mmCIF file with all atom_site columns, C-alpha atoms in Angstrom:
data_model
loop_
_atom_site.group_PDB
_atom_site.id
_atom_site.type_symbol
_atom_site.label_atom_id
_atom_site.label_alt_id
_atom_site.label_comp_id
_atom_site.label_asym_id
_atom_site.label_entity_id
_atom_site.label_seq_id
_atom_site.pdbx_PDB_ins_code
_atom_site.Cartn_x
_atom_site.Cartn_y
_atom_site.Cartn_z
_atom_site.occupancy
_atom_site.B_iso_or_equiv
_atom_site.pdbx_formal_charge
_atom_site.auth_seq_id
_atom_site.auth_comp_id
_atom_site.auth_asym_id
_atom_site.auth_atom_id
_atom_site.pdbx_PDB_model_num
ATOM 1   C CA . UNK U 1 1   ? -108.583 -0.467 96.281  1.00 49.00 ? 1   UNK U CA 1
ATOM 2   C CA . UNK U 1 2   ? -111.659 1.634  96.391  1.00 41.00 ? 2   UNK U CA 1
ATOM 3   C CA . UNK U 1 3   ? -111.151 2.794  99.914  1.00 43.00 ? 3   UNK U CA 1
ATOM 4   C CA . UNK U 1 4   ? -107.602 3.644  98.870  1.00 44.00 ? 4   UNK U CA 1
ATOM 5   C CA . UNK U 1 5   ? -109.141 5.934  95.847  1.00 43.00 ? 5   UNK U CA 1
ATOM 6   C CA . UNK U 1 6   ? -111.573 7.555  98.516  1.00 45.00 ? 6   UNK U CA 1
ATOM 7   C CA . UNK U 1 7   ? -108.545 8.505  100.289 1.00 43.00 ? 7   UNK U CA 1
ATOM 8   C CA . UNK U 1 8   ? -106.671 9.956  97.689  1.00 41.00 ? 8   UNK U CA 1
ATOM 9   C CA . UNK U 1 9   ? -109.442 11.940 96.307  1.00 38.00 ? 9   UNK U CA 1
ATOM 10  C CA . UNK U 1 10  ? -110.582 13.557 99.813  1.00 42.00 ? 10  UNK U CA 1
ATOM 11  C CA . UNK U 1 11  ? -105.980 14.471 100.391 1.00 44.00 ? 11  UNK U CA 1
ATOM 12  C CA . UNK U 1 12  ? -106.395 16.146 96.713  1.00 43.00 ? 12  UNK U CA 1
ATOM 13  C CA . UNK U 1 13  ? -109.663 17.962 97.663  1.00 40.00 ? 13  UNK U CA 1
ATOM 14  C CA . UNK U 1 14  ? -108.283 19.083 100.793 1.00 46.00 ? 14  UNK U CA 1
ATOM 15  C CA . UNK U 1 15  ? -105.198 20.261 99.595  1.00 42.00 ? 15  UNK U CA 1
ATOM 16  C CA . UNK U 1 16  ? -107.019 22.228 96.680  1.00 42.00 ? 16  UNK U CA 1
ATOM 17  C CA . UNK U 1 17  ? -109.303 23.902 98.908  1.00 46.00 ? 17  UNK U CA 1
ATOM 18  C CA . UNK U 1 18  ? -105.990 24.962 101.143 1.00 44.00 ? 18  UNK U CA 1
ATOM 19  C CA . UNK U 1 19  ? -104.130 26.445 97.666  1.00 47.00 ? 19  UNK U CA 1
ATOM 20  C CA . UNK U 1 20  ? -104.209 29.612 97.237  1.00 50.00 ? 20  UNK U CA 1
ATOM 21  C CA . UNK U 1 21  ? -106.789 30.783 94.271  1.00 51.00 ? 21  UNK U CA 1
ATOM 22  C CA . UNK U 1 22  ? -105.299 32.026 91.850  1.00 49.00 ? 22  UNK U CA 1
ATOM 23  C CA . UNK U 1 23  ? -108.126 33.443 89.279  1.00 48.00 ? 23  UNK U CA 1
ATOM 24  C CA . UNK U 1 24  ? -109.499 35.215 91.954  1.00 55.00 ? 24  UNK U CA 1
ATOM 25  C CA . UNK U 1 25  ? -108.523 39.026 91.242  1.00 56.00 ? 25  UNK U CA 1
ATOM 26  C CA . UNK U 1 26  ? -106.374 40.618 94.612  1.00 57.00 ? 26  UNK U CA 1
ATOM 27  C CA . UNK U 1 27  ? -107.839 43.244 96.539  1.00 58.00 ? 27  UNK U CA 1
ATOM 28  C CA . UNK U 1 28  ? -108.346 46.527 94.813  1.00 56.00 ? 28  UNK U CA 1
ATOM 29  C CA . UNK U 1 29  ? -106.571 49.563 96.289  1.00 57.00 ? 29  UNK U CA 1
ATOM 30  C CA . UNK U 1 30  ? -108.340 52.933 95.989  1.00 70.00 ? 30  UNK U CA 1
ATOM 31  C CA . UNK U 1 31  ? -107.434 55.310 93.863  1.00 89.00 ? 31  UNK U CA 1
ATOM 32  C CA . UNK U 1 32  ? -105.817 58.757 94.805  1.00 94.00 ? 32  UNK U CA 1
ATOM 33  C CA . UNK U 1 33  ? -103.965 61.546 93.661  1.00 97.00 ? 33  UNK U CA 1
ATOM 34  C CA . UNK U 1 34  ? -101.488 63.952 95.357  1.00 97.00 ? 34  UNK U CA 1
ATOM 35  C CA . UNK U 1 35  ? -100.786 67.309 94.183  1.00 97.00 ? 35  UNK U CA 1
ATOM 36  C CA . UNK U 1 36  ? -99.860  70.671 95.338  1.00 97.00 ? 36  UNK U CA 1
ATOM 37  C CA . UNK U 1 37  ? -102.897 72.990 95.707  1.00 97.00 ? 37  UNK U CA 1
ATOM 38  C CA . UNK U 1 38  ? -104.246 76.668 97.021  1.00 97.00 ? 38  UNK U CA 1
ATOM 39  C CA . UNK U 1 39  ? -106.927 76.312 99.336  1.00 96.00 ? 39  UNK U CA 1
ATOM 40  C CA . UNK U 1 40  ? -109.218 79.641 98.601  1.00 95.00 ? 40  UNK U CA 1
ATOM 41  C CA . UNK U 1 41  ? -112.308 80.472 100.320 1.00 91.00 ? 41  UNK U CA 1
ATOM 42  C CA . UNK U 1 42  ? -114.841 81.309 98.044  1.00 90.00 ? 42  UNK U CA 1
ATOM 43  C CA . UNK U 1 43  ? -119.419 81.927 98.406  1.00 91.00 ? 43  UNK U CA 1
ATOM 44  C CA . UNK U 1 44  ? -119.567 78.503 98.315  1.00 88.00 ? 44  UNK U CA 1
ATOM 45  C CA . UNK U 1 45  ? -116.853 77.543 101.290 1.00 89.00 ? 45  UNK U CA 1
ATOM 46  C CA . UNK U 1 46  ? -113.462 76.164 101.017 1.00 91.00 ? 46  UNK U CA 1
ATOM 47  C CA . UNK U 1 47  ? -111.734 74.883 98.250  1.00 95.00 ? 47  UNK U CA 1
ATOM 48  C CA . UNK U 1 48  ? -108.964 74.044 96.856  1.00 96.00 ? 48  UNK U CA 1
ATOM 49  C CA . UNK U 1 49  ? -107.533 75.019 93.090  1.00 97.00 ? 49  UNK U CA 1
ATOM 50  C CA . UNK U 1 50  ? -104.911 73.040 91.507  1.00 98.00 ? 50  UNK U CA 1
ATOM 51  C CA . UNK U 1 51  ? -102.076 74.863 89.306  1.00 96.00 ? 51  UNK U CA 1
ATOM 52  C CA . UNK U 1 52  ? -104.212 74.283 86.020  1.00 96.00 ? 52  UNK U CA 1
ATOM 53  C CA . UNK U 1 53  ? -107.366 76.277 87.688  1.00 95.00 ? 53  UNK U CA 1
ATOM 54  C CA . UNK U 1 54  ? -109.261 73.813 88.583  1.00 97.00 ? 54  UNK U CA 1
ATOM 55  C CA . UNK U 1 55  ? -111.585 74.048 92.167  1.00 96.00 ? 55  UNK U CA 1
ATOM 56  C CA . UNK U 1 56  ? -112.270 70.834 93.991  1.00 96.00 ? 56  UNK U CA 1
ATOM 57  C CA . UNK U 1 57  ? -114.695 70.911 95.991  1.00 95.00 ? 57  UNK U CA 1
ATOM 58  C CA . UNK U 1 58  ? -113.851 68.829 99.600  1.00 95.00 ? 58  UNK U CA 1
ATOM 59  C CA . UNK U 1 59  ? -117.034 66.900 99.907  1.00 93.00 ? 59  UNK U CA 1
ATOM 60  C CA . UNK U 1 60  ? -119.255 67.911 103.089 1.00 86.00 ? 60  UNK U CA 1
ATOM 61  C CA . UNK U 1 61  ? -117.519 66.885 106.389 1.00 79.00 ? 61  UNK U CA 1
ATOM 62  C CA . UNK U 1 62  ? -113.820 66.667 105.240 1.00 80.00 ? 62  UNK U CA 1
ATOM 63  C CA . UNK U 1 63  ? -111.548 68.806 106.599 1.00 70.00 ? 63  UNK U CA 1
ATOM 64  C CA . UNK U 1 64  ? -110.819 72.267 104.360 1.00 79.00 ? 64  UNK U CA 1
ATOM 65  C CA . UNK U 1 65  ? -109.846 75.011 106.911 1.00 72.00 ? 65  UNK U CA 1
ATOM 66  C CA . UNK U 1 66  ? -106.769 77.436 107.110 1.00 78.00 ? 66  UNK U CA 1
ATOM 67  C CA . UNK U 1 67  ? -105.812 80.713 106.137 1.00 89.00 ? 67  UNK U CA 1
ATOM 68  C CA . UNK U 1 68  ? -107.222 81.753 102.304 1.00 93.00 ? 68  UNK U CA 1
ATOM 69  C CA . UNK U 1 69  ? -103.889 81.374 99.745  1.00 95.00 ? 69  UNK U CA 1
ATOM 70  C CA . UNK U 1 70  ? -102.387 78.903 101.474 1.00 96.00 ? 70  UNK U CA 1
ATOM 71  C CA . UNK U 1 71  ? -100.500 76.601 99.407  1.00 97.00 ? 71  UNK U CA 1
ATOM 72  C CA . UNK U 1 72  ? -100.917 72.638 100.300 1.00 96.00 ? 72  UNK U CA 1
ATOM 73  C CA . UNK U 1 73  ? -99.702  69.108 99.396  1.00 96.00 ? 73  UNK U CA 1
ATOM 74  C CA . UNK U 1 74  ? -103.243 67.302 98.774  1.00 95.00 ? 74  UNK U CA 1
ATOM 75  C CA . UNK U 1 75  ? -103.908 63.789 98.615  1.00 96.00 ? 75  UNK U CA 1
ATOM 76  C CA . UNK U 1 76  ? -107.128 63.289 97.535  1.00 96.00 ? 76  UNK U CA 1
ATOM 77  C CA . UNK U 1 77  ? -109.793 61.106 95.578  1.00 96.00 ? 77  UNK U CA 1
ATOM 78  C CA . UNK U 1 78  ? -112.648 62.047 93.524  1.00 96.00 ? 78  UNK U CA 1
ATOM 79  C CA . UNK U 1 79  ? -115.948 61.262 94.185  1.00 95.00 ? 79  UNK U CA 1
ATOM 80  C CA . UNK U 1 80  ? -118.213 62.998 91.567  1.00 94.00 ? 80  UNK U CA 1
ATOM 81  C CA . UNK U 1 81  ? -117.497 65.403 89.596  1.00 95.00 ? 81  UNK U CA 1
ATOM 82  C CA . UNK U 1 82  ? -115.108 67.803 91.171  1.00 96.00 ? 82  UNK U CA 1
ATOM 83  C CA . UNK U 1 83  ? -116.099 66.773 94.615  1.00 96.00 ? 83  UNK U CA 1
ATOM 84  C CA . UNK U 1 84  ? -113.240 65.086 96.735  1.00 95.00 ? 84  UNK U CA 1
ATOM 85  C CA . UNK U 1 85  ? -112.827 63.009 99.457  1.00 95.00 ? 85  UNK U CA 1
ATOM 86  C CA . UNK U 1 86  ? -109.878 64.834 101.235 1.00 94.00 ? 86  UNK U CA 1
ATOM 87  C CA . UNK U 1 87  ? -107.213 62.119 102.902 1.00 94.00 ? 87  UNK U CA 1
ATOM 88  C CA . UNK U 1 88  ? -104.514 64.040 103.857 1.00 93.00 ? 88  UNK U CA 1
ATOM 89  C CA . UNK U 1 89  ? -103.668 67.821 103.799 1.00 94.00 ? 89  UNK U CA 1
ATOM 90  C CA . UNK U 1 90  ? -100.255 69.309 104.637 1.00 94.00 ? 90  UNK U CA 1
ATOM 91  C CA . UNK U 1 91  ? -99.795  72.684 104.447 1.00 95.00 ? 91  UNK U CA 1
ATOM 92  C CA . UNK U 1 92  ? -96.572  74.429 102.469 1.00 97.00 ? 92  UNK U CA 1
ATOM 93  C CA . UNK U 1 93  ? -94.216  77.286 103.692 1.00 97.00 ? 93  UNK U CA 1
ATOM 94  C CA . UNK U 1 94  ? -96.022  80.276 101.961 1.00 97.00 ? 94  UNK U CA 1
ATOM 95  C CA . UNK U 1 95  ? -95.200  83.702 101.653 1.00 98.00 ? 95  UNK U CA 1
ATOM 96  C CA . UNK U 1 96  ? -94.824  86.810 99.084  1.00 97.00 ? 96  UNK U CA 1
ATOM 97  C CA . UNK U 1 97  ? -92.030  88.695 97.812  1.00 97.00 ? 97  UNK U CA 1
ATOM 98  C CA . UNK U 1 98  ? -90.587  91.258 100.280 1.00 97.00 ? 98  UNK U CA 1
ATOM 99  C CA . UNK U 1 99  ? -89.698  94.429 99.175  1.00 95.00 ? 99  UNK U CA 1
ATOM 100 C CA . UNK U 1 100 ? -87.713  95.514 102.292 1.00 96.00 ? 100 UNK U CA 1
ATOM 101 C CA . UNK U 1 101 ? -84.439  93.746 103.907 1.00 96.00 ? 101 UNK U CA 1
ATOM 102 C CA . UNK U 1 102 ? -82.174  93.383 100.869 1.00 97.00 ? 102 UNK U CA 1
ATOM 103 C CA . UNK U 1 103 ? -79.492  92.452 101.668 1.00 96.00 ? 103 UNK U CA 1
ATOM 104 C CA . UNK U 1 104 ? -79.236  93.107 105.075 1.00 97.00 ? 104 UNK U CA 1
ATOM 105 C CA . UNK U 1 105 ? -81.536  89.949 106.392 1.00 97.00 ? 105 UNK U CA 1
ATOM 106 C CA . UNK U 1 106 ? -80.540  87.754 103.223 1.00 98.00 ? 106 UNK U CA 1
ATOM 107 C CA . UNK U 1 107 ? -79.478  84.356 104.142 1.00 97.00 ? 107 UNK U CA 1
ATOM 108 C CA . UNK U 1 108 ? -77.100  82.986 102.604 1.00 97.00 ? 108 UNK U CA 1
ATOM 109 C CA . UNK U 1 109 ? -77.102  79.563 103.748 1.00 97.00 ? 109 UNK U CA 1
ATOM 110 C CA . UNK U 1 110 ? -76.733  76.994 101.071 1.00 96.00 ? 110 UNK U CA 1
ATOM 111 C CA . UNK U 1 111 ? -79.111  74.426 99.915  1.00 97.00 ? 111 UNK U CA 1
ATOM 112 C CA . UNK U 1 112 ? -79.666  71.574 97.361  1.00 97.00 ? 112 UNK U CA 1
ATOM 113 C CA . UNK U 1 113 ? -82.185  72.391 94.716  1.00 97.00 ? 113 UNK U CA 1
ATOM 114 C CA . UNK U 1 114 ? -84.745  69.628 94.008  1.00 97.00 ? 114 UNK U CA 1
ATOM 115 C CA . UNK U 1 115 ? -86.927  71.446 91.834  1.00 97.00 ? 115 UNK U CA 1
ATOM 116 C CA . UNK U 1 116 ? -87.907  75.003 91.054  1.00 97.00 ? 116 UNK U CA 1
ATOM 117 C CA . UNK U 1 117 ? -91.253  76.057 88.891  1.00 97.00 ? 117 UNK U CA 1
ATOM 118 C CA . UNK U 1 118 ? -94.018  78.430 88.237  1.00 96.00 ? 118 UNK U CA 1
ATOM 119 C CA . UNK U 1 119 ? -97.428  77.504 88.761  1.00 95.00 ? 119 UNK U CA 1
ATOM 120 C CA . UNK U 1 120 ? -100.307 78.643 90.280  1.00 95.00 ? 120 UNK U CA 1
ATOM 121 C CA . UNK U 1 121 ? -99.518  82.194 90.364  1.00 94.00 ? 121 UNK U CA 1
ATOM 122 C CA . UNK U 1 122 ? -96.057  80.822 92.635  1.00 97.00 ? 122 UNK U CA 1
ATOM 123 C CA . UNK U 1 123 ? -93.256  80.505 92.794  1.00 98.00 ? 123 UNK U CA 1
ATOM 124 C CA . UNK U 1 124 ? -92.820  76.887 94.113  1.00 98.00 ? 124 UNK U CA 1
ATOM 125 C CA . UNK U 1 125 ? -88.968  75.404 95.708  1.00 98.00 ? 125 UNK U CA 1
ATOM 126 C CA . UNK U 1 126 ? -88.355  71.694 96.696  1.00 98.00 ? 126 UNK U CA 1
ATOM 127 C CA . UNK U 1 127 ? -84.954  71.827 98.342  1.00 97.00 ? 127 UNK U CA 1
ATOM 128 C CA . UNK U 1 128 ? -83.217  70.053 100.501 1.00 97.00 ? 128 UNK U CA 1
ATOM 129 C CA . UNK U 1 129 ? -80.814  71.332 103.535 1.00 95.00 ? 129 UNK U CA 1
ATOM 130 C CA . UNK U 1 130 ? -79.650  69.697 106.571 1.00 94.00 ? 130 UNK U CA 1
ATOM 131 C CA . UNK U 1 131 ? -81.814  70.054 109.861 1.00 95.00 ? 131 UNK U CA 1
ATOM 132 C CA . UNK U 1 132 ? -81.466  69.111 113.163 1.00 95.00 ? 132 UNK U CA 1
ATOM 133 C CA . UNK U 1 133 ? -84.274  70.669 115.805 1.00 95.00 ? 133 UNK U CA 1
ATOM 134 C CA . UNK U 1 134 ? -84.496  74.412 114.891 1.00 95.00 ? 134 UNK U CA 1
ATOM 135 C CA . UNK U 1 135 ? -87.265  76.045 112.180 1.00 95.00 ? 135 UNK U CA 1
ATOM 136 C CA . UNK U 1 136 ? -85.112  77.599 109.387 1.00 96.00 ? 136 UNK U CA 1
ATOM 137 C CA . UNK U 1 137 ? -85.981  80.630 108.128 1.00 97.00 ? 137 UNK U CA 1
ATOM 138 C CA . UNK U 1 138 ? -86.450  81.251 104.489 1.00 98.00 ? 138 UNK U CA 1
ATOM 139 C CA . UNK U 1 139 ? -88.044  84.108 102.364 1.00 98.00 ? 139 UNK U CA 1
ATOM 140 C CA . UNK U 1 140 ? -87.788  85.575 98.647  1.00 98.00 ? 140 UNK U CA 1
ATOM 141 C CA . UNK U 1 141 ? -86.031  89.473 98.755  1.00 98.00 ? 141 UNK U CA 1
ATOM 142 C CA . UNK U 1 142 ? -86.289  91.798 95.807  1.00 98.00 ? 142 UNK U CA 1
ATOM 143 C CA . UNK U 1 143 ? -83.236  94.255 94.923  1.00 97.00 ? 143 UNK U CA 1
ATOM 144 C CA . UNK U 1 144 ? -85.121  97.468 94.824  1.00 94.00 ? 144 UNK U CA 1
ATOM 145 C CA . UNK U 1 145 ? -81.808  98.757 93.538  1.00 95.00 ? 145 UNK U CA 1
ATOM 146 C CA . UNK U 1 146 ? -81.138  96.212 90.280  1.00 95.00 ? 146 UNK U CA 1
ATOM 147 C CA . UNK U 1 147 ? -82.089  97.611 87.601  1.00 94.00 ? 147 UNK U CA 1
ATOM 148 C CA . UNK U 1 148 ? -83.564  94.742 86.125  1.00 94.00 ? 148 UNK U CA 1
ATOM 149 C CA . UNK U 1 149 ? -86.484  92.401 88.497  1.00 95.00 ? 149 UNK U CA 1
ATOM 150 C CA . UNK U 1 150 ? -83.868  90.711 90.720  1.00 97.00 ? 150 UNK U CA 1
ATOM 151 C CA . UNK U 1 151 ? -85.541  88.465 93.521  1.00 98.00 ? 151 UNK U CA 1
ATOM 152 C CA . UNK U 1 152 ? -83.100  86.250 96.060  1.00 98.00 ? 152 UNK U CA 1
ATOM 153 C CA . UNK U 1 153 ? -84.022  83.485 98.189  1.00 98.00 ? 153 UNK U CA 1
ATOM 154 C CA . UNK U 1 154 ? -82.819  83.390 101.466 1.00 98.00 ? 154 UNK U CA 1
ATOM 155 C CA . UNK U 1 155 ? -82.263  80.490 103.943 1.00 98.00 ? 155 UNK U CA 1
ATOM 156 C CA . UNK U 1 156 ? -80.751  80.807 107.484 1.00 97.00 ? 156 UNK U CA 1
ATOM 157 C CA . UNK U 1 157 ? -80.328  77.464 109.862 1.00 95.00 ? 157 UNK U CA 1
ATOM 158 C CA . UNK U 1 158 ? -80.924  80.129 112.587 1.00 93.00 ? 158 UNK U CA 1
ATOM 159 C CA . UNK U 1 159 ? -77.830  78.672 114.594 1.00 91.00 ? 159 UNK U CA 1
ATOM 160 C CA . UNK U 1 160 ? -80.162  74.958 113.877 1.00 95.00 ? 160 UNK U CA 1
ATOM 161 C CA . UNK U 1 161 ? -77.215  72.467 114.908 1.00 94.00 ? 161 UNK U CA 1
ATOM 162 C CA . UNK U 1 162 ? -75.986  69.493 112.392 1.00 92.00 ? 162 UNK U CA 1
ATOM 163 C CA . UNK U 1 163 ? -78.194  67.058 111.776 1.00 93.00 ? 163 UNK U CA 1
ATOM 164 C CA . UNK U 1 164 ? -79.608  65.328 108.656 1.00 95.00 ? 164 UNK U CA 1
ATOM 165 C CA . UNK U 1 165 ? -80.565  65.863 105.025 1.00 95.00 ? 165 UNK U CA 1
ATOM 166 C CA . UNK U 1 166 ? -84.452  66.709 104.903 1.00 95.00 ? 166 UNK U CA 1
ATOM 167 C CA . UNK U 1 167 ? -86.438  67.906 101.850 1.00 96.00 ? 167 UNK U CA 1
ATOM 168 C CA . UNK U 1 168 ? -88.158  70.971 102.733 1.00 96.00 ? 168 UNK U CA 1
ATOM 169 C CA . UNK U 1 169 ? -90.875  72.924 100.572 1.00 97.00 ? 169 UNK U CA 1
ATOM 170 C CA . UNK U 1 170 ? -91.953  76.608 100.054 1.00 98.00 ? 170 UNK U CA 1
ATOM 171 C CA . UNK U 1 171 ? -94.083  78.971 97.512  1.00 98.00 ? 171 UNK U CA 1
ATOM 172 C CA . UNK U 1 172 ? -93.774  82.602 97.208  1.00 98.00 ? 172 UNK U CA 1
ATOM 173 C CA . UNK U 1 173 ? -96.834  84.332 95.457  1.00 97.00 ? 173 UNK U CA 1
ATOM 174 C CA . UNK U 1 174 ? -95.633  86.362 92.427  1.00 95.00 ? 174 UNK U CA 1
ATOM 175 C CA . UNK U 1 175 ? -98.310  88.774 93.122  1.00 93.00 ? 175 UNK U CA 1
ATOM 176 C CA . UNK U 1 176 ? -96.643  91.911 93.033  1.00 92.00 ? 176 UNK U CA 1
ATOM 177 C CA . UNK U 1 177 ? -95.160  91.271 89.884  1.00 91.00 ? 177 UNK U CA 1
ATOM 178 C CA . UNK U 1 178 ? -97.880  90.588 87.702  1.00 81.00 ? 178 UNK U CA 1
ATOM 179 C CA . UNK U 1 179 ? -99.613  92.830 85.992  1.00 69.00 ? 179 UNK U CA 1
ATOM 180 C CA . UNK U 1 180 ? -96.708  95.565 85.836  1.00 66.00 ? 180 UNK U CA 1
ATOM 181 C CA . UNK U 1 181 ? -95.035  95.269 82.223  1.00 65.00 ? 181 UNK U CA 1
ATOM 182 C CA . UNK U 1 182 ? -98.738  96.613 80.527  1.00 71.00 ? 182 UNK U CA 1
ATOM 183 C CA . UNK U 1 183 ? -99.937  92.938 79.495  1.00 67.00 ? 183 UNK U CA 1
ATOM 184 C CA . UNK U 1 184 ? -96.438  92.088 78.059  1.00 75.00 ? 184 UNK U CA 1
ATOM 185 C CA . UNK U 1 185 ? -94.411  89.102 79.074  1.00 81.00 ? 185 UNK U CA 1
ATOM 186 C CA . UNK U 1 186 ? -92.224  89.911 82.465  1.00 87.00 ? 186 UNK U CA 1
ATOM 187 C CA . UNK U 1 187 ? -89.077  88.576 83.155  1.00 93.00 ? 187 UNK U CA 1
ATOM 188 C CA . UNK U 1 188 ? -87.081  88.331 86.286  1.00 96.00 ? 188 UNK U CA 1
ATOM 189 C CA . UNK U 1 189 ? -84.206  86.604 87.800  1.00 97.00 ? 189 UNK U CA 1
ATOM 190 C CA . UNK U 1 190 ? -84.122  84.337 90.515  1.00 98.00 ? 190 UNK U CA 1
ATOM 191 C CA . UNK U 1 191 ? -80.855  83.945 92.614  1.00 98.00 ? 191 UNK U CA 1
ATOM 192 C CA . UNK U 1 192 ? -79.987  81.433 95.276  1.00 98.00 ? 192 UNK U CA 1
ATOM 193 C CA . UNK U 1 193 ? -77.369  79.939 97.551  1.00 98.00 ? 193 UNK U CA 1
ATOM 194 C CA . UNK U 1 194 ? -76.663  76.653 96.841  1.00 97.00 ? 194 UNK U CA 1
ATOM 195 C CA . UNK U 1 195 ? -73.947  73.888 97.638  1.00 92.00 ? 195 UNK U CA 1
ATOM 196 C CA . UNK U 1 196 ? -71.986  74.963 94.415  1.00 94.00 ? 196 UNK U CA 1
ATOM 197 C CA . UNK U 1 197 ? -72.325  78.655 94.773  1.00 97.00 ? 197 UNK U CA 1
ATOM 198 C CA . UNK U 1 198 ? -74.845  81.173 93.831  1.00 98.00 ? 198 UNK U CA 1
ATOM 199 C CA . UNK U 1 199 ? -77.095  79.867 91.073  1.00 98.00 ? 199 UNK U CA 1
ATOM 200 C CA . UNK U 1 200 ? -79.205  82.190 88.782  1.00 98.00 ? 200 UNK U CA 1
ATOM 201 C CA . UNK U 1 201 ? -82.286  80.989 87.047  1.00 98.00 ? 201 UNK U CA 1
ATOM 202 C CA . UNK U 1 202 ? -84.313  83.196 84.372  1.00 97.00 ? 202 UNK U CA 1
ATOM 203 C CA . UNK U 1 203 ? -88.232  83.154 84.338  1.00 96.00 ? 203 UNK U CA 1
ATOM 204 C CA . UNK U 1 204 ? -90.772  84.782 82.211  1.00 94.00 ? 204 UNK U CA 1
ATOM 205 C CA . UNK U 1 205 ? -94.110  85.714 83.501  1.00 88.00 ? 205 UNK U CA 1
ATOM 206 C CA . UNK U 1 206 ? -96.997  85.081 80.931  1.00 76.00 ? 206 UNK U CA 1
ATOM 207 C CA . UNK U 1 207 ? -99.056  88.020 79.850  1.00 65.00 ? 207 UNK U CA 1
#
């Protein structure tokens, strides 16, 4: 009878030792963020500002090269401070408005939009088109002739044969607009080719 009670008391030990523990806490995963950035060289070296003006500061050893203005998708964590540890960095179509080539080089090539905002001095486009193997070309054309700020996006496929839906990004810096109206607000329209026809979206500039 004893022997039997040693037996079933080492089984139960065992088998407690092979469960699973429960009130231990699971593996932590790190913490990061992912937003869309500028990367701007300044005295100090490379950084990158967020829309809200905020400079992070890539800590020493993590990658922070490119052209200056460039606007990024950065994951990232923080360290101390402002300091980063950079994880990933992928870098955004960017470009400014262009004055010349309306509407002679406007494409006119449809496109979903995802979303469409102001921030950071951009103007910043998540759409989504169908691609197969060829770069598309897109820019943002002002119509030096409207009489009111008129600006266009164009998209060509460039003769890029069917192939699937992708979600594409792109930032145009609104640059040559601000800074025009004598500290007022400015105001301009935005026009673009989309599935459902030519949609028209009103922005103000801040002062």
């Amino acid at each position: 009878m004893v022997m039997r009670r040693s037996m079933i008391l080492t089984a139960a030990l065992m088998l407690f030792m092979l469960l699973p523990r429960c009130s231990e806490e699971p593996e932590r995963l790190e913490d990061y963020l992912v937003d869309i950035a500028t990367r701007v060289t300044t005295d100090e070296g490379c950084r990158y500002r967020l829309d809200n003006s905020r400079l992070l500061i890539p800590r020493e050893g993590d990658a922070c090269s490119g052209s200056d203005r460039q606007r990024v998708i950065l994951n990232y964590s923080f360290l101390k401070g402002d300091t980063i540890r950079v994880n990933s960095v992928g870098e955004i179509f960017t470009d400014s408005i262009r004055s010349i080539g309306f509407p002679e080089k406007l494409g006119t090539d449809p496109v979903k939009i995802q979303s469409l905002w102001l921030g950071g001095g951009y103007l910043n486009l998540i759409i989504e088109t169908e691609y197969h193997s060829q770069p598309h070309k897109v820019a943002l054309f002002r119509d030096s002739n409207a009489e009111t700020t008129d600006l266009w996006f164009s998209h060509s496929r460039d003769e890029d044969p069917p192939g699937y839906r992708k979600k594409m990004y792109a930032s145009f810096s609104l640059e040559a607009l601000q800074g025009t109206n004598n500290g007022d607000p400015f105001s301009f329209r935005l026009f673009i080719h989309t599935d459902s026809g030519i949609r028209t979206f009103h922005f103000t500039l801040p002062e």
